[in-house]
């Protein structure tokens, strides 16, 4: 699994850091730091974190071995 965050779009809401702290963390109050290739054991947490992003700044690529399976665009929750 690979994560790409559009940092120009990220507004620092930190929903991702709350839901997947092993993959996303805030540095200060506004700067997001993230692991671009988190362990697959964290897949559910990462997908939930990406889905929770209010500005849809997180893209998760799910990889199988070396072959890219698909890109998963993530939509923000409307709740």
PDB file of N, CA and C in Angstrom:
ATOM      1  N   UNK A   1       0.847  -1.169   0.000  1.00  0.00           N
ATOM      2  CA  UNK A   1       0.000   0.000   0.000  1.00  0.00           C
ATOM      3  C   UNK A   1       0.891   1.231   0.000  1.00  0.00           C
ATOM      4  N   UNK A   2       0.476   2.221  -0.765  1.00  0.00           N
ATOM      5  CA  UNK A   2       1.224   3.477  -0.832  1.00  0.00           C
ATOM      6  C   UNK A   2       0.254   4.632  -0.609  1.00  0.00           C
ATOM      7  N   UNK A   3       0.693   5.630   0.143  1.00  0.00           N
ATOM      8  CA  UNK A   3      -0.112   6.815   0.434  1.00  0.00           C
ATOM      9  C   UNK A   3       0.522   8.022  -0.220  1.00  0.00           C
ATOM     10  N   UNK A   4      -0.309   8.860  -0.811  1.00  0.00           N
ATOM     11  CA  UNK A   4       0.131  10.152  -1.318  1.00  0.00           C
ATOM     12  C   UNK A   4      -0.831  11.191  -0.748  1.00  0.00           C
ATOM     13  N   UNK A   5      -0.281  12.229  -0.136  1.00  0.00           N
ATOM     14  CA  UNK A   5      -1.102  13.307   0.415  1.00  0.00           C
ATOM     15  C   UNK A   5      -0.803  14.588  -0.355  1.00  0.00           C
ATOM     16  N   UNK A   6      -1.844  15.224  -0.852  1.00  0.00           N
ATOM     17  CA  UNK A   6      -1.699  16.526  -1.507  1.00  0.00           C
ATOM     18  C   UNK A   6      -1.584  17.566  -0.394  1.00  0.00           C
ATOM     19  N   UNK A   7      -0.345  17.903  -0.040  1.00  0.00           N
ATOM     20  CA  UNK A   7      -0.116  18.803   1.091  1.00  0.00           C
ATOM     21  C   UNK A   7      -0.579  20.230   0.810  1.00  0.00           C
ATOM     22  N   UNK A   8      -0.741  20.592  -0.452  1.00  0.00           N
ATOM     23  CA  UNK A   8      -1.279  21.920  -0.756  1.00  0.00           C
ATOM     24  C   UNK A   8      -2.784  21.957  -0.503  1.00  0.00           C
ATOM     25  N   UNK A   9      -3.403  20.803  -0.476  1.00  0.00           N
ATOM     26  CA  UNK A   9      -4.840  20.707  -0.216  1.00  0.00           C
ATOM     27  C   UNK A   9      -5.150  20.472   1.268  1.00  0.00           C
ATOM     28  N   UNK A  10      -4.217  19.810   1.954  1.00  0.00           N
ATOM     29  CA  UNK A  10      -4.405  19.477   3.373  1.00  0.00           C
ATOM     30  C   UNK A  10      -4.585  20.759   4.189  1.00  0.00           C
ATOM     31  N   UNK A  11      -5.589  20.763   5.052  1.00  0.00           N
ATOM     32  CA  UNK A  11      -5.875  21.913   5.895  1.00  0.00           C
ATOM     33  C   UNK A  11      -5.542  21.665   7.366  1.00  0.00           C
ATOM     34  N   UNK A  12      -4.961  20.501   7.678  1.00  0.00           N
ATOM     35  CA  UNK A  12      -4.539  20.215   9.043  1.00  0.00           C
ATOM     36  C   UNK A  12      -5.664  19.871   9.997  1.00  0.00           C
ATOM     37  N   UNK A  13      -6.753  19.306   9.491  1.00  0.00           N
ATOM     38  CA  UNK A  13      -7.855  18.915  10.372  1.00  0.00           C
ATOM     39  C   UNK A  13      -7.482  17.752  11.288  1.00  0.00           C
ATOM     40  N   UNK A  14      -6.482  16.965  10.901  1.00  0.00           N
ATOM     41  CA  UNK A  14      -5.901  15.878  11.705  1.00  0.00           C
ATOM     42  C   UNK A  14      -6.820  14.678  11.912  1.00  0.00           C
ATOM     43  N   UNK A  15      -7.859  14.539  11.126  1.00  0.00           N
ATOM     44  CA  UNK A  15      -8.700  13.349  11.237  1.00  0.00           C
ATOM     45  C   UNK A  15      -7.900  12.092  10.922  1.00  0.00           C
ATOM     46  N   UNK A  16      -7.008  12.187   9.951  1.00  0.00           N
ATOM     47  CA  UNK A  16      -6.175  11.040   9.579  1.00  0.00           C
ATOM     48  C   UNK A  16      -5.262  10.642  10.732  1.00  0.00           C
ATOM     49  N   UNK A  17      -4.663  11.618  11.393  1.00  0.00           N
ATOM     50  CA  UNK A  17      -3.753  11.344  12.507  1.00  0.00           C
ATOM     51  C   UNK A  17      -4.494  10.718  13.681  1.00  0.00           C
ATOM     52  N   UNK A  18      -5.737  11.086  13.869  1.00  0.00           N
ATOM     53  CA  UNK A  18      -6.553  10.513  14.936  1.00  0.00           C
ATOM     54  C   UNK A  18      -6.903   9.057  14.623  1.00  0.00           C
ATOM     55  N   UNK A  19      -7.246   8.770  13.358  1.00  0.00           N
ATOM     56  CA  UNK A  19      -7.703   7.433  12.983  1.00  0.00           C
ATOM     57  C   UNK A  19      -6.585   6.454  12.643  1.00  0.00           C
ATOM     58  N   UNK A  20      -5.438   6.952  12.208  1.00  0.00           N
ATOM     59  CA  UNK A  20      -4.309   6.072  11.863  1.00  0.00           C
ATOM     60  C   UNK A  20      -2.993   6.716  12.312  1.00  0.00           C
ATOM     61  N   UNK A  21      -2.773   6.793  13.614  1.00  0.00           N
ATOM     62  CA  UNK A  21      -1.596   7.496  14.137  1.00  0.00           C
ATOM     63  C   UNK A  21      -0.253   6.869  13.752  1.00  0.00           C
ATOM     64  N   UNK A  22      -0.245   5.600  13.363  1.00  0.00           N
ATOM     65  CA  UNK A  22       1.003   4.973  12.940  1.00  0.00           C
ATOM     66  C   UNK A  22       1.404   5.430  11.542  1.00  0.00           C
ATOM     67  N   UNK A  23       0.448   5.904  10.754  1.00  0.00           N
ATOM     68  CA  UNK A  23       0.723   6.325   9.382  1.00  0.00           C
ATOM     69  C   UNK A  23       0.753   7.845   9.222  1.00  0.00           C
ATOM     70  N   UNK A  24      -0.062   8.558  10.017  1.00  0.00           N
ATOM     71  CA  UNK A  24      -0.167  10.013   9.905  1.00  0.00           C
ATOM     72  C   UNK A  24       0.091  10.651  11.262  1.00  0.00           C
ATOM     73  N   UNK A  25       0.777  11.775  11.267  1.00  0.00           N
ATOM     74  CA  UNK A  25       0.972  12.503  12.531  1.00  0.00           C
ATOM     75  C   UNK A  25       1.132  13.989  12.213  1.00  0.00           C
ATOM     76  N   UNK A  26       0.732  14.784  13.145  1.00  0.00           N
ATOM     77  CA  UNK A  26       0.853  16.227  12.991  1.00  0.00           C
ATOM     78  C   UNK A  26       2.180  16.671  13.596  1.00  0.00           C
ATOM     79  N   UNK A  27       2.843  17.550  12.888  1.00  0.00           N
ATOM     80  CA  UNK A  27       4.072  18.172  13.379  1.00  0.00           C
ATOM     81  C   UNK A  27       3.710  19.628  13.637  1.00  0.00           C
ATOM     82  N   UNK A  28       3.566  19.946  14.895  1.00  0.00           N
ATOM     83  CA  UNK A  28       3.028  21.263  15.231  1.00  0.00           C
ATOM     84  C   UNK A  28       1.510  21.210  15.065  1.00  0.00           C
ATOM     85  N   UNK A  29       0.913  22.345  14.781  1.00  0.00           N
ATOM     86  CA  UNK A  29      -0.540  22.379  14.653  1.00  0.00           C
ATOM     87  C   UNK A  29      -1.034  22.281  13.223  1.00  0.00           C
ATOM     88  N   UNK A  30      -0.161  22.463  12.244  1.00  0.00           N
ATOM     89  CA  UNK A  30      -0.637  22.497  10.871  1.00  0.00           C
ATOM     90  C   UNK A  30       0.100  21.580   9.902  1.00  0.00           C
ATOM     91  N   UNK A  31       1.306  21.132  10.207  1.00  0.00           N
ATOM     92  CA  UNK A  31       2.099  20.353   9.260  1.00  0.00           C
ATOM     93  C   UNK A  31       1.852  18.856   9.439  1.00  0.00           C
ATOM     94  N   UNK A  32       1.398  18.217   8.383  1.00  0.00           N
ATOM     95  CA  UNK A  32       1.154  16.778   8.409  1.00  0.00           C
ATOM     96  C   UNK A  32       2.408  16.041   7.950  1.00  0.00           C
ATOM     97  N   UNK A  33       2.758  15.010   8.703  1.00  0.00           N
ATOM     98  CA  UNK A  33       3.833  14.110   8.302  1.00  0.00           C
ATOM     99  C   UNK A  33       3.178  12.743   8.162  1.00  0.00           C
ATOM    100  N   UNK A  34       3.643  11.954   7.186  1.00  0.00           N
ATOM    101  CA  UNK A  34       3.025  10.646   6.986  1.00  0.00           C
ATOM    102  C   UNK A  34       4.025   9.645   6.449  1.00  0.00           C
ATOM    103  N   UNK A  35       3.713   8.378   6.652  1.00  0.00           N
ATOM    104  CA  UNK A  35       4.511   7.267   6.149  1.00  0.00           C
ATOM    105  C   UNK A  35       3.953   6.936   4.763  1.00  0.00           C
ATOM    106  N   UNK A  36       4.719   7.135   3.692  1.00  0.00           N
ATOM    107  CA  UNK A  36       4.198   6.895   2.354  1.00  0.00           C
ATOM    108  C   UNK A  36       3.939   5.422   2.040  1.00  0.00           C
ATOM    109  N   UNK A  37       4.520   4.512   2.816  1.00  0.00           N
ATOM    110  CA  UNK A  37       4.295   3.087   2.601  1.00  0.00           C
ATOM    111  C   UNK A  37       4.063   2.377   3.935  1.00  0.00           C
ATOM    112  N   UNK A  38       2.891   2.575   4.518  1.00  0.00           N
ATOM    113  CA  UNK A  38       2.615   1.936   5.804  1.00  0.00           C
ATOM    114  C   UNK A  38       2.446   0.431   5.643  1.00  0.00           C
ATOM    115  N   UNK A  39       2.610  -0.270   6.731  1.00  0.00           N
ATOM    116  CA  UNK A  39       2.450  -1.709   6.767  1.00  0.00           C
ATOM    117  C   UNK A  39       1.031  -2.095   6.357  1.00  0.00           C
ATOM    118  N   UNK A  40       0.893  -3.163   5.597  1.00  0.00           N
ATOM    119  CA  UNK A  40      -0.436  -3.619   5.158  1.00  0.00           C
ATOM    120  C   UNK A  40      -1.348  -3.989   6.322  1.00  0.00           C
ATOM    121  N   UNK A  41      -0.788  -4.279   7.474  1.00  0.00           N
ATOM    122  CA  UNK A  41      -1.605  -4.584   8.646  1.00  0.00           C
ATOM    123  C   UNK A  41      -2.430  -3.374   9.073  1.00  0.00           C
ATOM    124  N   UNK A  42      -2.050  -2.199   8.622  1.00  0.00           N
ATOM    125  CA  UNK A  42      -2.744  -0.950   8.964  1.00  0.00           C
ATOM    126  C   UNK A  42      -3.747  -0.527   7.881  1.00  0.00           C
ATOM    127  N   UNK A  43      -3.975  -1.384   6.903  1.00  0.00           N
ATOM    128  CA  UNK A  43      -4.819  -1.052   5.753  1.00  0.00           C
ATOM    129  C   UNK A  43      -6.182  -0.460   6.140  1.00  0.00           C
ATOM    130  N   UNK A  44      -6.910  -1.117   7.022  1.00  0.00           N
ATOM    131  CA  UNK A  44      -8.243  -0.623   7.402  1.00  0.00           C
ATOM    132  C   UNK A  44      -8.164   0.753   8.051  1.00  0.00           C
ATOM    133  N   UNK A  45      -7.200   0.941   8.941  1.00  0.00           N
ATOM    134  CA  UNK A  45      -7.033   2.249   9.587  1.00  0.00           C
ATOM    135  C   UNK A  45      -6.723   3.329   8.558  1.00  0.00           C
ATOM    136  N   UNK A  46      -5.831   3.031   7.631  1.00  0.00           N
ATOM    137  CA  UNK A  46      -5.430   4.014   6.620  1.00  0.00           C
ATOM    138  C   UNK A  46      -6.604   4.356   5.707  1.00  0.00           C
ATOM    139  N   UNK A  47      -7.361   3.348   5.282  1.00  0.00           N
ATOM    140  CA  UNK A  47      -8.519   3.607   4.415  1.00  0.00           C
ATOM    141  C   UNK A  47      -9.581   4.436   5.131  1.00  0.00           C
ATOM    142  N   UNK A  48      -9.801   4.152   6.404  1.00  0.00           N
ATOM    143  CA  UNK A  48     -10.762   4.954   7.183  1.00  0.00           C
ATOM    144  C   UNK A  48     -10.267   6.389   7.349  1.00  0.00           C
ATOM    145  N   UNK A  49      -8.983   6.530   7.604  1.00  0.00           N
ATOM    146  CA  UNK A  49      -8.399   7.861   7.765  1.00  0.00           C
ATOM    147  C   UNK A  49      -8.519   8.666   6.474  1.00  0.00           C
ATOM    148  N   UNK A  50      -8.243   8.028   5.346  1.00  0.00           N
ATOM    149  CA  UNK A  50      -8.354   8.705   4.057  1.00  0.00           C
ATOM    150  C   UNK A  50      -9.800   9.102   3.773  1.00  0.00           C
ATOM    151  N   UNK A  51     -10.726   8.226   4.092  1.00  0.00           N
ATOM    152  CA  UNK A  51     -12.140   8.521   3.869  1.00  0.00           C
ATOM    153  C   UNK A  51     -12.622   9.666   4.755  1.00  0.00           C
ATOM    154  N   UNK A  52     -12.006   9.827   5.915  1.00  0.00           N
ATOM    155  CA  UNK A  52     -12.425  10.869   6.854  1.00  0.00           C
ATOM    156  C   UNK A  52     -11.861  12.245   6.522  1.00  0.00           C
ATOM    157  N   UNK A  53     -10.933  12.325   5.592  1.00  0.00           N
ATOM    158  CA  UNK A  53     -10.322  13.614   5.262  1.00  0.00           C
ATOM    159  C   UNK A  53     -11.368  14.563   4.668  1.00  0.00           C
ATOM    160  N   UNK A  54     -11.639  15.685   5.327  1.00  0.00           N
ATOM    161  CA  UNK A  54     -12.680  16.599   4.858  1.00  0.00           C
ATOM    162  C   UNK A  54     -12.388  17.249   3.508  1.00  0.00           C
ATOM    163  N   UNK A  55     -11.109  17.313   3.117  1.00  0.00           N
ATOM    164  CA  UNK A  55     -10.758  17.968   1.852  1.00  0.00           C
ATOM    165  C   UNK A  55     -10.252  16.975   0.805  1.00  0.00           C
ATOM    166  N   UNK A  56     -10.395  15.680   1.087  1.00  0.00           N
ATOM    167  CA  UNK A  56     -10.004  14.617   0.159  1.00  0.00           C
ATOM    168  C   UNK A  56      -8.566  14.763  -0.324  1.00  0.00           C
ATOM    169  N   UNK A  57      -7.654  14.993   0.592  1.00  0.00           N
ATOM    170  CA  UNK A  57      -6.255  15.216   0.242  1.00  0.00           C
ATOM    171  C   UNK A  57      -5.427  13.933   0.196  1.00  0.00           C
ATOM    172  N   UNK A  58      -6.031  12.792   0.569  1.00  0.00           N
ATOM    173  CA  UNK A  58      -5.276  11.546   0.685  1.00  0.00           C
ATOM    174  C   UNK A  58      -5.669  10.570  -0.417  1.00  0.00           C
ATOM    175  N   UNK A  59      -4.653  10.063  -1.117  1.00  0.00           N
ATOM    176  CA  UNK A  59      -4.859   9.038  -2.132  1.00  0.00           C
ATOM    177  C   UNK A  59      -4.150   7.782  -1.666  1.00  0.00           C
ATOM    178  N   UNK A  60      -4.848   6.656  -1.697  1.00  0.00           N
ATOM    179  CA  UNK A  60      -4.274   5.386  -1.283  1.00  0.00           C
ATOM    180  C   UNK A  60      -4.184   4.484  -2.503  1.00  0.00           C
ATOM    181  N   UNK A  61      -2.971   4.044  -2.822  1.00  0.00           N
ATOM    182  CA  UNK A  61      -2.749   3.063  -3.889  1.00  0.00           C
ATOM    183  C   UNK A  61      -2.582   1.725  -3.200  1.00  0.00           C
ATOM    184  N   UNK A  62      -3.372   0.775  -3.617  1.00  0.00           N
ATOM    185  CA  UNK A  62      -3.215  -0.559  -3.058  1.00  0.00           C
ATOM    186  C   UNK A  62      -2.374  -1.358  -4.026  1.00  0.00           C
ATOM    187  N   UNK A  63      -1.273  -1.887  -3.537  1.00  0.00           N
ATOM    188  CA  UNK A  63      -0.336  -2.616  -4.377  1.00  0.00           C
ATOM    189  C   UNK A  63      -0.369  -4.089  -4.019  1.00  0.00           C
ATOM    190  N   UNK A  64      -0.218  -4.918  -5.022  1.00  0.00           N
ATOM    191  CA  UNK A  64      -0.112  -6.354  -4.791  1.00  0.00           C
ATOM    192  C   UNK A  64       1.229  -6.786  -5.350  1.00  0.00           C
ATOM    193  N   UNK A  65       2.165  -7.088  -4.473  1.00  0.00           N
ATOM    194  CA  UNK A  65       3.522  -7.378  -4.921  1.00  0.00           C
ATOM    195  C   UNK A  65       4.110  -6.126  -5.545  1.00  0.00           C
ATOM    196  N   UNK A  66       4.599  -6.229  -6.766  1.00  0.00           N
ATOM    197  CA  UNK A  66       5.158  -5.069  -7.454  1.00  0.00           C
ATOM    198  C   UNK A  66       4.180  -4.497  -8.470  1.00  0.00           C
ATOM    199  N   UNK A  67       3.097  -5.188  -8.696  1.00  0.00           N
ATOM    200  CA  UNK A  67       2.130  -4.755  -9.698  1.00  0.00           C
ATOM    201  C   UNK A  67       1.048  -3.906  -9.042  1.00  0.00           C
ATOM    202  N   UNK A  68       0.792  -2.737  -9.596  1.00  0.00           N
ATOM    203  CA  UNK A  68      -0.228  -1.851  -9.051  1.00  0.00           C
ATOM    204  C   UNK A  68      -1.594  -2.401  -9.427  1.00  0.00           C
ATOM    205  N   UNK A  69      -2.450  -2.572  -8.446  1.00  0.00           N
ATOM    206  CA  UNK A  69      -3.761  -3.136  -8.684  1.00  0.00           C
ATOM    207  C   UNK A  69      -4.749  -2.054  -9.075  1.00  0.00           C
ATOM    208  N   UNK A  70      -4.833  -0.975  -8.281  1.00  0.00           N
ATOM    209  CA  UNK A  70      -5.787   0.090  -8.593  1.00  0.00           C
ATOM    210  C   UNK A  70      -5.496   1.314  -7.748  1.00  0.00           C
ATOM    211  N   UNK A  71      -5.990   2.437  -8.209  1.00  0.00           N
ATOM    212  CA  UNK A  71      -5.952   3.651  -7.419  1.00  0.00           C
ATOM    213  C   UNK A  71      -7.305   3.773  -6.751  1.00  0.00           C
ATOM    214  N   UNK A  72      -7.304   4.161  -5.500  1.00  0.00           N
ATOM    215  CA  UNK A  72      -8.553   4.305  -4.761  1.00  0.00           C
ATOM    216  C   UNK A  72      -8.750   5.760  -4.397  1.00  0.00           C
ATOM    217  N   UNK A  73      -9.522   6.523  -5.219  1.00  0.00           N
ATOM    218  CA  UNK A  73      -9.794   7.905  -4.812  1.00  0.00           C
ATOM    219  C   UNK A  73     -10.708   7.874  -3.587  1.00  0.00           C
ATOM    220  N   UNK A  74     -10.500   8.780  -2.700  1.00  0.00           N
ATOM    221  CA  UNK A  74     -11.222   8.765  -1.454  1.00  0.00           C
ATOM    222  C   UNK A  74     -12.144   9.968  -1.383  1.00  0.00           C
ATOM    223  N   UNK A  75     -13.391   9.727  -1.004  1.00  0.00           N
ATOM    224  CA  UNK A  75     -14.354  10.826  -0.882  1.00  0.00           C
ATOM    225  C   UNK A  75     -14.522  11.196   0.581  1.00  0.00           C
ATOM    226  N   UNK A  76     -14.714  12.460   0.823  1.00  0.00           N
ATOM    227  CA  UNK A  76     -14.893  12.937   2.200  1.00  0.00           C
ATOM    228  C   UNK A  76     -16.250  12.521   2.715  1.00  0.00           C
ATOM    229  N   UNK A  77     -16.316  12.265   3.991  1.00  0.00           N
ATOM    230  CA  UNK A  77     -17.572  11.965   4.646  1.00  0.00           C
ATOM    231  C   UNK A  77     -18.408  13.224   4.755  1.00  0.00           C
ATOM    232  N   UNK A  78     -19.708  13.107   4.550  1.00  0.00           N
ATOM    233  CA  UNK A  78     -20.585  14.276   4.604  1.00  0.00           C
ATOM    234  C   UNK A  78     -21.279  14.415   5.941  1.00  0.00           C
ATOM    235  N   UNK A  79     -20.889  13.602   6.914  1.00  0.00           N
ATOM    236  CA  UNK A  79     -21.551  13.711   8.212  1.00  0.00           C
ATOM    237  C   UNK A  79     -20.890  14.696   9.116  1.00  0.00           C
TER     238      UNK A  79
END
